[in-house]
mmCIF file with all atom_site columns, C-alpha atoms in Angstrom:
data_model
loop_
_atom_site.group_PDB
_atom_site.id
_atom_site.type_symbol
_atom_site.label_atom_id
_atom_site.label_alt_id
_atom_site.label_comp_id
_atom_site.label_asym_id
_atom_site.label_entity_id
_atom_site.label_seq_id
_atom_site.pdbx_PDB_ins_code
_atom_site.Cartn_x
_atom_site.Cartn_y
_atom_site.Cartn_z
_atom_site.occupancy
_atom_site.B_iso_or_equiv
_atom_site.pdbx_formal_charge
_atom_site.auth_seq_id
_atom_site.auth_comp_id
_atom_site.auth_asym_id
_atom_site.auth_atom_id
_atom_site.pdbx_PDB_model_num
ATOM 1  C CA . MET A 1 1  ? 32.792  8.705   -13.693 1.00 80.00 ? 519 MET A CA 1
ATOM 2  C CA . ILE A 1 2  ? 29.119  7.762   -13.503 1.00 83.00 ? 520 ILE A CA 1
ATOM 3  C CA . ASN A 1 3  ? 27.178  7.645   -16.765 1.00 87.00 ? 521 ASN A CA 1
ATOM 4  C CA . TYR A 1 4  ? 23.476  8.324   -16.168 1.00 91.00 ? 522 TYR A CA 1
ATOM 5  C CA . GLN A 1 5  ? 21.086  7.238   -18.901 1.00 94.00 ? 523 GLN A CA 1
ATOM 6  C CA . ALA A 1 6  ? 17.896  9.067   -17.932 1.00 93.00 ? 524 ALA A CA 1
ATOM 7  C CA . ASN A 1 7  ? 16.392  8.427   -21.373 1.00 95.00 ? 525 ASN A CA 1
ATOM 8  C CA . ARG A 1 8  ? 16.148  4.713   -20.438 1.00 95.00 ? 526 ARG A CA 1
ATOM 9  C CA . TRP A 1 9  ? 14.348  5.266   -17.141 1.00 96.00 ? 527 TRP A CA 1
ATOM 10 C CA . LYS A 1 10 ? 10.766  3.932   -16.958 1.00 96.00 ? 528 LYS A CA 1
ATOM 11 C CA . SER A 1 11 ? 7.814   4.350   -14.648 1.00 96.00 ? 529 SER A CA 1
ATOM 12 C CA . ALA A 1 12 ? 4.354   2.756   -14.508 1.00 97.00 ? 530 ALA A CA 1
ATOM 13 C CA . TYR A 1 13 ? 1.416   3.185   -12.120 1.00 97.00 ? 531 TYR A CA 1
ATOM 14 C CA . TRP A 1 14 ? -1.529  0.771   -11.889 1.00 97.00 ? 532 TRP A CA 1
ATOM 15 C CA . ARG A 1 15 ? -4.791  0.782   -9.943  1.00 96.00 ? 533 ARG A CA 1
ATOM 16 C CA . LYS A 1 16 ? -7.394  -1.825  -9.156  1.00 95.00 ? 534 LYS A CA 1
ATOM 17 C CA . GLN A 1 17 ? -10.332 -0.543  -7.126  1.00 93.00 ? 535 GLN A CA 1
ATOM 18 C CA . THR A 1 18 ? -8.617  0.882   -4.025  1.00 93.00 ? 536 THR A CA 1
ATOM 19 C CA . ARG A 1 19 ? -5.276  -0.847  -4.555  1.00 95.00 ? 537 ARG A CA 1
ATOM 20 C CA . TYR A 1 20 ? -2.281  0.714   -6.278  1.00 95.00 ? 538 TYR A CA 1
ATOM 21 C CA . TYR A 1 21 ? 1.026   -0.585  -7.613  1.00 97.00 ? 539 TYR A CA 1
ATOM 22 C CA . ASN A 1 22 ? 3.910   1.561   -8.789  1.00 97.00 ? 540 ASN A CA 1
ATOM 23 C CA . CYS A 1 23 ? 7.082   0.381   -10.527 1.00 97.00 ? 541 CYS A CA 1
ATOM 24 C CA . GLU A 1 24 ? 10.082  2.501   -11.499 1.00 98.00 ? 542 GLU A CA 1
ATOM 25 C CA . LEU A 1 25 ? 13.234  1.559   -13.376 1.00 98.00 ? 543 LEU A CA 1
ATOM 26 C CA . LYS A 1 26 ? 16.052  4.026   -12.818 1.00 97.00 ? 544 LYS A CA 1
ATOM 27 C CA . GLN A 1 27 ? 19.618  4.469   -11.690 1.00 97.00 ? 545 GLN A CA 1
ATOM 28 C CA . ASN A 1 28 ? 20.699  5.305   -8.170  1.00 94.00 ? 546 ASN A CA 1
ATOM 29 C CA . LEU A 1 29 ? 23.413  7.777   -7.167  1.00 93.00 ? 547 LEU A CA 1
ATOM 30 C CA . PHE A 1 30 ? 26.105  5.224   -7.947  1.00 92.00 ? 548 PHE A CA 1
ATOM 31 C CA . GLY A 1 31 ? 24.823  4.522   -11.474 1.00 93.00 ? 549 GLY A CA 1
ATOM 32 C CA . GLU A 1 32 ? 23.447  1.077   -10.577 1.00 95.00 ? 550 GLU A CA 1
ATOM 33 C CA . TRP A 1 33 ? 20.166  0.008   -12.182 1.00 97.00 ? 551 TRP A CA 1
ATOM 34 C CA . VAL A 1 34 ? 17.391  -0.452  -9.650  1.00 98.00 ? 552 VAL A CA 1
ATOM 35 C CA . ILE A 1 35 ? 13.720  -1.455  -9.766  1.00 98.00 ? 553 ILE A CA 1
ATOM 36 C CA . ILE A 1 36 ? 11.650  0.339   -7.123  1.00 98.00 ? 554 ILE A CA 1
ATOM 37 C CA . ARG A 1 37 ? 8.223   -1.169  -6.470  1.00 98.00 ? 555 ARG A CA 1
ATOM 38 C CA . SER A 1 38 ? 5.613   0.236   -4.122  1.00 97.00 ? 556 SER A CA 1
ATOM 39 C CA . TRP A 1 39 ? 2.082   -0.976  -3.455  1.00 97.00 ? 557 TRP A CA 1
ATOM 40 C CA . GLY A 1 40 ? -0.747  -0.560  -0.994  1.00 96.00 ? 558 GLY A CA 1
ATOM 41 C CA . ASP A 1 41 ? -4.249  0.713   -0.310  1.00 95.00 ? 559 ASP A CA 1
ATOM 42 C CA . ILE A 1 42 ? -5.194  4.231   -1.389  1.00 91.00 ? 560 ILE A CA 1
ATOM 43 C CA . ARG A 1 43 ? -7.696  4.762   1.427   1.00 93.00 ? 561 ARG A CA 1
ATOM 44 C CA . SER A 1 44 ? -5.419  3.959   4.342   1.00 90.00 ? 562 SER A CA 1
ATOM 45 C CA . ASN A 1 45 ? -2.174  5.422   2.944   1.00 82.00 ? 563 ASN A CA 1
ATOM 46 C CA . LYS A 1 46 ? -0.462  2.241   4.072   1.00 89.00 ? 564 LYS A CA 1
ATOM 47 C CA . GLY A 1 47 ? 1.788   0.339   1.783   1.00 94.00 ? 565 GLY A CA 1
ATOM 48 C CA . ARG A 1 48 ? 5.168   -1.207  1.214   1.00 97.00 ? 566 ARG A CA 1
ATOM 49 C CA . GLN A 1 49 ? 8.186   -0.596  -0.942  1.00 97.00 ? 567 GLN A CA 1
ATOM 50 C CA . MET A 1 50 ? 10.915  -2.851  -2.270  1.00 97.00 ? 568 MET A CA 1
ATOM 51 C CA . GLU A 1 51 ? 14.122  -2.070  -4.152  1.00 97.00 ? 569 GLU A CA 1
ATOM 52 C CA . GLN A 1 52 ? 15.840  -4.633  -6.333  1.00 97.00 ? 570 GLN A CA 1
ATOM 53 C CA . TYR A 1 53 ? 19.284  -4.011  -7.813  1.00 97.00 ? 571 TYR A CA 1
ATOM 54 C CA . CYS A 1 54 ? 20.266  -5.344  -11.235 1.00 96.00 ? 572 CYS A CA 1
ATOM 55 C CA . ASP A 1 55 ? 23.648  -5.870  -12.876 1.00 92.00 ? 573 ASP A CA 1
ATOM 56 C CA . ASN A 1 56 ? 22.724  -4.121  -16.124 1.00 95.00 ? 574 ASN A CA 1
ATOM 57 C CA . PHE A 1 57 ? 19.911  -2.357  -17.952 1.00 96.00 ? 575 PHE A CA 1
ATOM 58 C CA . GLU A 1 58 ? 18.861  -5.452  -19.895 1.00 97.00 ? 576 GLU A CA 1
ATOM 59 C CA . GLY A 1 59 ? 18.252  -7.435  -16.704 1.00 96.00 ? 577 GLY A CA 1
ATOM 60 C CA . ALA A 1 60 ? 16.385  -4.540  -15.119 1.00 97.00 ? 578 ALA A CA 1
ATOM 61 C CA . ASP A 1 61 ? 14.243  -4.036  -18.211 1.00 97.00 ? 579 ASP A CA 1
ATOM 62 C CA . LYS A 1 62 ? 13.361  -7.742  -18.288 1.00 97.00 ? 580 LYS A CA 1
ATOM 63 C CA . LEU A 1 63 ? 12.254  -7.528  -14.654 1.00 97.00 ? 581 LEU A CA 1
ATOM 64 C CA . PHE A 1 64 ? 10.207  -4.391  -15.405 1.00 98.00 ? 582 PHE A CA 1
ATOM 65 C CA . GLN A 1 65 ? 8.441   -6.258  -18.231 1.00 98.00 ? 583 GLN A CA 1
ATOM 66 C CA . GLN A 1 66 ? 7.705   -9.183  -15.897 1.00 97.00 ? 584 GLN A CA 1
ATOM 67 C CA . VAL A 1 67 ? 6.117   -6.794  -13.387 1.00 97.00 ? 585 VAL A CA 1
ATOM 68 C CA . THR A 1 68 ? 4.027   -5.247  -16.172 1.00 97.00 ? 586 THR A CA 1
ATOM 69 C CA . LYS A 1 69 ? 2.852   -8.666  -17.341 1.00 97.00 ? 587 LYS A CA 1
ATOM 70 C CA . ARG A 1 70 ? 1.946   -9.669  -13.783 1.00 97.00 ? 588 ARG A CA 1
ATOM 71 C CA . ARG A 1 71 ? -0.106  -6.489  -13.202 1.00 97.00 ? 589 ARG A CA 1
ATOM 72 C CA . GLN A 1 72 ? -2.006  -7.074  -16.455 1.00 96.00 ? 590 GLN A CA 1
ATOM 73 C CA . TYR A 1 73 ? -2.687  -10.689 -15.478 1.00 97.00 ? 591 TYR A CA 1
ATOM 74 C CA . ARG A 1 74 ? -4.096  -9.499  -12.148 1.00 96.00 ? 592 ARG A CA 1
ATOM 75 C CA . LYS A 1 75 ? -6.409  -7.046  -13.969 1.00 96.00 ? 593 LYS A CA 1
ATOM 76 C CA . TYR A 1 76 ? -4.754  -3.826  -12.797 1.00 96.00 ? 594 TYR A CA 1
ATOM 77 C CA . GLN A 1 77 ? -5.387  -0.782  -14.990 1.00 96.00 ? 595 GLN A CA 1
ATOM 78 C CA . LEU A 1 78 ? -2.446  1.346   -16.115 1.00 96.00 ? 596 LEU A CA 1
ATOM 79 C CA . VAL A 1 79 ? -3.170  5.000   -15.250 1.00 95.00 ? 597 VAL A CA 1
ATOM 80 C CA . ASP A 1 80 ? -1.376  8.330   -15.160 1.00 88.00 ? 598 ASP A CA 1
ATOM 81 C CA . LYS A 1 81 ? 0.053   8.877   -11.708 1.00 71.00 ? 599 LYS A CA 1
ATOM 82 C CA . TYR A 1 82 ? -1.026  12.506  -11.484 1.00 59.00 ? 600 TYR A CA 1
#
């Protein structure tokens, strides 16, 4: 039986001028922890997405923190998505 832990899911959205970067930490349908990153240009609606699977929550959370640190280093501003 799959044990979802929705209280541990995370999401962050950053912007820098016309660029955006979104990162989500959640579980897929099989209960595996996955980091979903998407980025691109707001004006052209073009962008990319990448999914990275992790063995456990601790590894996924560490990766999420690395992404957060990298966005801060590159001067992205954390904003509400909506």
